[in-house]
Coordinates of C-alpha atoms in Angstrom, one line a residue:
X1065 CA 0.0 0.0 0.0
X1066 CA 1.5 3.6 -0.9
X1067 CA 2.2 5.9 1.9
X1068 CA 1.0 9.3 1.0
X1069 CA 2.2 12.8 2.2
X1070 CA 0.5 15.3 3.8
X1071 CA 0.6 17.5 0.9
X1072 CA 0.1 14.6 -2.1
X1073 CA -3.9 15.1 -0.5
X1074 CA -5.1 15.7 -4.6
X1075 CA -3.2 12.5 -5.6
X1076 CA -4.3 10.3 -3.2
X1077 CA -7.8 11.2 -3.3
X1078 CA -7.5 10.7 -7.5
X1079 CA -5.5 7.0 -7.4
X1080 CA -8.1 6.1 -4.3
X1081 CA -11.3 6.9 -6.2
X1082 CA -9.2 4.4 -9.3
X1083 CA -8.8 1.9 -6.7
X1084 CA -12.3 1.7 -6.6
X1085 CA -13.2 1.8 -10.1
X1086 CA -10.9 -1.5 -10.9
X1087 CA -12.6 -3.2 -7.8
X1088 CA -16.3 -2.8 -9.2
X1089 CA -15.5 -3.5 -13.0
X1090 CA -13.6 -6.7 -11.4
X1091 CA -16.7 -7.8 -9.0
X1092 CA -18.7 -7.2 -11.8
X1093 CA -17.4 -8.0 -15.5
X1094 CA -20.8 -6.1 -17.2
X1095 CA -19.5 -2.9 -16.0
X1096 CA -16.8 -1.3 -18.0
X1097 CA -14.8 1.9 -16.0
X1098 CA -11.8 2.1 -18.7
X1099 CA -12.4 4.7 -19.7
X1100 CA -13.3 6.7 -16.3
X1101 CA -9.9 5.4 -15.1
X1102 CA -7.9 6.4 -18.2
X1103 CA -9.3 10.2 -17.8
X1104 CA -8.3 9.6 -13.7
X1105 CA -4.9 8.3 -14.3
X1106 CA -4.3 11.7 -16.8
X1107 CA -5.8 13.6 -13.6
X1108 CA -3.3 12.1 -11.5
X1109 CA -0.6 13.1 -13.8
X1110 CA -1.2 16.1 -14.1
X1111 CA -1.7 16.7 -10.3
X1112 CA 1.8 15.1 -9.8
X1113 CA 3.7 17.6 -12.1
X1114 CA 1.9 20.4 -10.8
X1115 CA 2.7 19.4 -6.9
X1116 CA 6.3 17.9 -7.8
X1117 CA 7.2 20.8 -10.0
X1118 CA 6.8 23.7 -7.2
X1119 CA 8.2 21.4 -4.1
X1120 CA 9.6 23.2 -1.4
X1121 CA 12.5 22.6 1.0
X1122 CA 10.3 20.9 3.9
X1123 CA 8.6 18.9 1.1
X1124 CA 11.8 17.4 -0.5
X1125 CA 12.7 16.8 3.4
X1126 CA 9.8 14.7 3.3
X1127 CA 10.2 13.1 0.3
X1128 CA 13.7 12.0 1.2
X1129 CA 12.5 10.5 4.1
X1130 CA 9.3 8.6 2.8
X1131 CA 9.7 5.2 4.0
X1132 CA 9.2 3.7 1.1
X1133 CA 12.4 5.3 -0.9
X1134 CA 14.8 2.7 -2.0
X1135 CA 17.4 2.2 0.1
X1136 CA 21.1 1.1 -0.1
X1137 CA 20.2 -2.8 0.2
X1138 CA 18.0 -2.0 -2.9
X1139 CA 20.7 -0.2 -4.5
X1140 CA 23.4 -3.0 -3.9
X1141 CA 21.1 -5.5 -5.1
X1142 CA 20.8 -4.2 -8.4
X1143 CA 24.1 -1.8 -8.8
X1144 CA 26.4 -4.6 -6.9
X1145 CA 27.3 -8.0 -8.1
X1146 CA 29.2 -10.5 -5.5
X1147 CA 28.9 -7.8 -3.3
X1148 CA 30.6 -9.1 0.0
X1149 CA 30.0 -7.5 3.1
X1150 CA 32.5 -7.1 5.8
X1151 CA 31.3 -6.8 9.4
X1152 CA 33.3 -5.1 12.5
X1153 CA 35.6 -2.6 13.2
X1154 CA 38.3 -5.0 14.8
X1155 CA 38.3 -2.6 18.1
X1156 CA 34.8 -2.5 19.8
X1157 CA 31.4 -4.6 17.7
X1158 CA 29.8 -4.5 14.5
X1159 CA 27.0 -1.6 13.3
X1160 CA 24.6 -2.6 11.2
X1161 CA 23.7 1.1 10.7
X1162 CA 26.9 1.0 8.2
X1163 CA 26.7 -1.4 5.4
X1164 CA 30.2 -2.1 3.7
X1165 CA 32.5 -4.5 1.8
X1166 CA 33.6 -5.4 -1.5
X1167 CA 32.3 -5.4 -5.4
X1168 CA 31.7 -5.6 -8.7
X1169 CA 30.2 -2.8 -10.4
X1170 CA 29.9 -3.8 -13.7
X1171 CA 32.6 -6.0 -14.0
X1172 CA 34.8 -3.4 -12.1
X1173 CA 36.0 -4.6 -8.8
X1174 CA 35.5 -2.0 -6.0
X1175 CA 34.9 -1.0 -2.4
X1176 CA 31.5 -0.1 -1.2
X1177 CA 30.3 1.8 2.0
X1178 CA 26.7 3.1 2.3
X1179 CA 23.8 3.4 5.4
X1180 CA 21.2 1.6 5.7
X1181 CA 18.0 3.0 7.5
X1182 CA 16.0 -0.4 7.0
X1183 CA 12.4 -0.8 5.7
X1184 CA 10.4 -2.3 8.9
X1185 CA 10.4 -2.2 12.4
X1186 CA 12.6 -5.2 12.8
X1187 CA 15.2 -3.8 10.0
X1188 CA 15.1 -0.4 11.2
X1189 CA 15.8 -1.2 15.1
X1190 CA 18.7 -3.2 13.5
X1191 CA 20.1 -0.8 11.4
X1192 CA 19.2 2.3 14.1
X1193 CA 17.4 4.2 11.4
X1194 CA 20.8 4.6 9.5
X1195 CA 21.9 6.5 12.3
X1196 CA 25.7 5.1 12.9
X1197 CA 27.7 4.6 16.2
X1198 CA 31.5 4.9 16.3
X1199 CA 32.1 1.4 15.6
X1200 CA 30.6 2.1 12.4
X1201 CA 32.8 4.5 11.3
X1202 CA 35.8 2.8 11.9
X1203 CA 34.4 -0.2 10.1
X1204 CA 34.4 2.6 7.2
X1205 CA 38.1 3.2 7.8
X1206 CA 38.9 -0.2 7.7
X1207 CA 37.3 -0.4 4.3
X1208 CA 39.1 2.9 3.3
X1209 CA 42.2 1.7 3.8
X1210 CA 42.0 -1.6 2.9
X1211 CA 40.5 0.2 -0.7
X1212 CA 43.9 2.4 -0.8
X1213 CA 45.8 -0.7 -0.2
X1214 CA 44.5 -2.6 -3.2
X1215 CA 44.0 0.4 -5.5
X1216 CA 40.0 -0.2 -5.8
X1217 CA 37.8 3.1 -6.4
X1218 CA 35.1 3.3 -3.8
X1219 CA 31.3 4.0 -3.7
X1220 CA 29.9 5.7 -0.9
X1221 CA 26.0 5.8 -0.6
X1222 CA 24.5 8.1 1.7
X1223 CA 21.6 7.9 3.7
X1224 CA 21.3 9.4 7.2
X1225 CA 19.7 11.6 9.2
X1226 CA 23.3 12.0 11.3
X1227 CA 25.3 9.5 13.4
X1228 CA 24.1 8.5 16.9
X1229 CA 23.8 10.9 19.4
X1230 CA 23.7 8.8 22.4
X1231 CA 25.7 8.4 26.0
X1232 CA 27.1 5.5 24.9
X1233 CA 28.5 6.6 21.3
X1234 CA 29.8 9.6 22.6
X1235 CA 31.8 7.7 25.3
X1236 CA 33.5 5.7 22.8
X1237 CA 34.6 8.5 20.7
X1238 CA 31.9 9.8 17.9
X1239 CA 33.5 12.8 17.0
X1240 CA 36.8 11.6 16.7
X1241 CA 35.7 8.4 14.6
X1242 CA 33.8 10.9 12.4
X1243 CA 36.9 13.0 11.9
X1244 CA 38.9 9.8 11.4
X1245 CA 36.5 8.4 8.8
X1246 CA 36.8 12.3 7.0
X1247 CA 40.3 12.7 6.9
X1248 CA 41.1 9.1 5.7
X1249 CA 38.3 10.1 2.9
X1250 CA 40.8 13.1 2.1
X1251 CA 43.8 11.0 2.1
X1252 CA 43.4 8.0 0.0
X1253 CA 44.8 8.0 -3.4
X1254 CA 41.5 6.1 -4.8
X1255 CA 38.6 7.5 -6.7
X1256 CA 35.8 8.4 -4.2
X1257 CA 32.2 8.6 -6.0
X1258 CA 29.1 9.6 -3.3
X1259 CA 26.0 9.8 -3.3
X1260 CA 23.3 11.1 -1.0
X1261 CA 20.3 9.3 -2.1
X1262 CA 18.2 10.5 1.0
X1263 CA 19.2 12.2 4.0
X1264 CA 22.4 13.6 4.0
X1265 CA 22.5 14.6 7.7
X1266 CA 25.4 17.0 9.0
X1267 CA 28.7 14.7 10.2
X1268 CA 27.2 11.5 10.1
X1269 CA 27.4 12.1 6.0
X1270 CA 30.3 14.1 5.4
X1271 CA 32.3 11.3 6.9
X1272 CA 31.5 9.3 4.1
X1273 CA 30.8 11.6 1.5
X1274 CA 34.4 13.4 0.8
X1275 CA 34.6 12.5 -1.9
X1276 CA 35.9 13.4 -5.9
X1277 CA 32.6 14.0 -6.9
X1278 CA 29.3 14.1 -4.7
X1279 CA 26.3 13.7 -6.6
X1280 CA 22.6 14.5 -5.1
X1281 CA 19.4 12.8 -5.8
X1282 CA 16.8 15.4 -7.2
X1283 CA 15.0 15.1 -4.1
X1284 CA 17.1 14.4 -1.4
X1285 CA 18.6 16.7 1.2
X1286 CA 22.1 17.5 2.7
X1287 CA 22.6 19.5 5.4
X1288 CA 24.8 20.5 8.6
X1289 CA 22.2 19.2 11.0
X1290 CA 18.4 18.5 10.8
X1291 CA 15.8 21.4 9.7
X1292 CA 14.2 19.9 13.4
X1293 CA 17.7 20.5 14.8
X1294 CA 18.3 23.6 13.8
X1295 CA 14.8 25.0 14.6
X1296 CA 15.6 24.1 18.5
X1297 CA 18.9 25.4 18.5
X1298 CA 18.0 28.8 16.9
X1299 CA 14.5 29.5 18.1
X1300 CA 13.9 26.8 20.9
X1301 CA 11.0 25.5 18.5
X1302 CA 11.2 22.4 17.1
X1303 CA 7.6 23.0 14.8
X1304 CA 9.6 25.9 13.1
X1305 CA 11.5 23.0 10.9
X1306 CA 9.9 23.8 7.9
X1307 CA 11.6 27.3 8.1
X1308 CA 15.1 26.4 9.0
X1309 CA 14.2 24.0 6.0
X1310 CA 14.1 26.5 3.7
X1311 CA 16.8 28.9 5.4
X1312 CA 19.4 26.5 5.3
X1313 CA 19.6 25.5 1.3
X1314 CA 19.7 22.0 2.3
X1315 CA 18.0 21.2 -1.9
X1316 CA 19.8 19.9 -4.5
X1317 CA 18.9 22.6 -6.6
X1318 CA 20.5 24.9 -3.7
X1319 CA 23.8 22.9 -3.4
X1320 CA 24.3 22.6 -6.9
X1321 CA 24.1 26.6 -7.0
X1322 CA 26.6 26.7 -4.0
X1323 CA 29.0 24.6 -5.6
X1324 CA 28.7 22.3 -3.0
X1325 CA 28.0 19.4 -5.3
X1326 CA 28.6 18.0 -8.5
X1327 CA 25.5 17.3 -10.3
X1328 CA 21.7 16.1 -10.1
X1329 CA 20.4 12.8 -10.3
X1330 CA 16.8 12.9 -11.6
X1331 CA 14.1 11.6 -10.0
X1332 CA 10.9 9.4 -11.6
X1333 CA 8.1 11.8 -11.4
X1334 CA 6.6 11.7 -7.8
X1335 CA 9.8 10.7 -6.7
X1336 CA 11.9 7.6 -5.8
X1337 CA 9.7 5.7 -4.3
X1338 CA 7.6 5.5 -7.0
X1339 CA 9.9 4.3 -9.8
X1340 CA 12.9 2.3 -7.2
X1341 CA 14.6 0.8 -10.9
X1342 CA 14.8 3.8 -12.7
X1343 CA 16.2 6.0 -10.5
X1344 CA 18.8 3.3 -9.5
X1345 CA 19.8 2.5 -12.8
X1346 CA 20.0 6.5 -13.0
X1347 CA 22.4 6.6 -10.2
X1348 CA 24.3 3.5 -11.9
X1349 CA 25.0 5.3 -14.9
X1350 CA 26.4 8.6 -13.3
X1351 CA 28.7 6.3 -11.2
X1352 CA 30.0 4.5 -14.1
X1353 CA 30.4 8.5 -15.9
X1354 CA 32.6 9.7 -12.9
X1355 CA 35.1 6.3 -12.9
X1356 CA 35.5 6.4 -16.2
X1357 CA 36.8 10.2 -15.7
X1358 CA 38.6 9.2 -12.6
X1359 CA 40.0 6.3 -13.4
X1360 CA 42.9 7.3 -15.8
X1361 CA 44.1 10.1 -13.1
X1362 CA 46.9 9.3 -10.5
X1363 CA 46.7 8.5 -7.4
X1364 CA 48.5 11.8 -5.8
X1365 CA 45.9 13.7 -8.2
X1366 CA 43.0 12.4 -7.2
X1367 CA 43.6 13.1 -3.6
X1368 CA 44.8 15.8 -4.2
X1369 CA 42.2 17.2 -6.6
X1370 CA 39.6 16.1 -3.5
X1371 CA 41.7 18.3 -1.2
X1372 CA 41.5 21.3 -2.9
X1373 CA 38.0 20.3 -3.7
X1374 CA 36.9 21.1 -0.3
X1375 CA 39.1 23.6 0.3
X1376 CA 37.8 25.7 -2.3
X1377 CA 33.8 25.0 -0.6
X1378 CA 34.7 27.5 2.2
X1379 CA 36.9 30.3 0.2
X1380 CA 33.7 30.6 -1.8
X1381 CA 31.2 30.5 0.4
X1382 CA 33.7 32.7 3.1

């Protein structure tokens, strides 16, 4: 069953009252509704490039976070083969909230890291809602420096609203895990291709998304901290997230402008979750675009064109 948000109202109404059309013309074969559903399902289109074309920040916050947007099992699934994943960070436990290993993409061996959110209750408590603990991003390191040792480019795919905030994580070192995982991005002298196909949320991203070029699906987000964040640090107000939303560029559209980012990834039409193939197929073919321009450079270039990369983000936005 679709999950619908708060502001699709027009489009769920429209596909509800087809729902019912194809119910009565299949309980009873003498009625014939094609033709009523044909002039809905143009309705429907319609009211999805109308709504989708004029989305604001809070919406494409809420897009990014519909629960039925692929996620990076569905990615690796398709984009992967013998994808192998590697478990632990050899110092404290495994977190499941970091999904990483080893690859083919496309006959090209490589290393993979990306969050998982999960897609029920059971997967989600598992995974902690993508949200990762130190452990988790020293299992990234490992697979950083085990891709620098071997020479293998590495995906990153990024999905989170920010890494754990709890008693526990901070006692074992989150911020220094984080830093860790950032600077080890910076120094490898591998291709780094990322991708924030959802959240991108403040730390808990970059750590994983330095990289030679960051791509952005066309309705994800990427930000510093949350729009609910930043509402209660600024004003104390948590219900005010729709207007640090839009006060904090956290779009595509906004970080493309800002130079932030490399390019767009386009979405199906009513986002994502609506068309999980295409826009992973999408996001298949960019990758394969950027390691083919990546690929020929050296290794002391690459890491050195991701230095200055970043670098340059706060000279022009100083």
């Amino acid at each position: 069953m679709h999950n619908y948000l708060d502001f699709e109202k027009p489009i769920s109404d429209l596909e509800g009252k087809i729902i019912e059309l194809k119910k009565l013309a299949s309980e009873d074969e003498s009625i014939d509704t094609s033709d009523e559903v044909g002039r809905l399902e143009v309705r429907v289109r319609e009211a999805m490039v109308d709504i989708y074309s004029k989305l604001n920040a809070w919406q494409k916050t809420q897009v990014a976070r519909h629960p039925q947007r692929p996620h990076f099992v569905d990615y690796a699934k398709i984009l992967f083969q013998e994808f192998t994943p590697l478990a632990g960070d050899r110092k404290f436990s495994e977190d499941a909230a970091i999904q990483a290993g080893l690859a083919r993409f496309r006959g090209q061996p490589i290393a993979v890291i990306g969050q998982e959110k999960g897609s029920d209750t059971k997967s989600r408590l598992k995974h902690n809602f993508g949200s990762a603990r130190p452990e988790g991003y020293r299992k990234a390191i490992r697979i950083l420096e085990m891709a620098d040792r071997f020479g293998l480019p590495l995906v990153t795919l990024v999905d989170t609203a920010g890494a754990y905030p709890g008693v526990g994580a901070e006692e074992r070192g989150q911020a220094e895990a984080i830093a860790r995982s950032t600077e080890m991005c910076l120094g490898v002298k591998v291709p780094i291709i990322s991708v924030i196909i959802g959240e991108g949320g403040s730390g808990g991203a970059i750590a994983i998304a330095t990289g030679n070029r960051v791509y952005m699906l066309e309705h994800s987000i990427y930000s510093v901290i949350s729009p609910e964040g930043a509402a209660s640090i600024l004003w104390r107000d948590s219900t005010r997230a729709r207007e640090a939303a839009t006060n904090m560029k956290i779009t595509a559209e906004d970080l493309k402008s800002l130079s932030i980012i490399d390019g767009i990834i386009p979405e199906p039409l009513g986002g994502a979750h609506r068309d999980p193939d295409s826009v992973i197929a999408a996001t298949g073919d960019v990758i394969a675009s950027a390691l083919a321009e990546l690929s020929p450079r050296s290794g002391e270039q690459l890491r050195n064109d991701r230095r200055q990369k970043f670098l340059a983000m706060g000279r022009n936005l100083a």
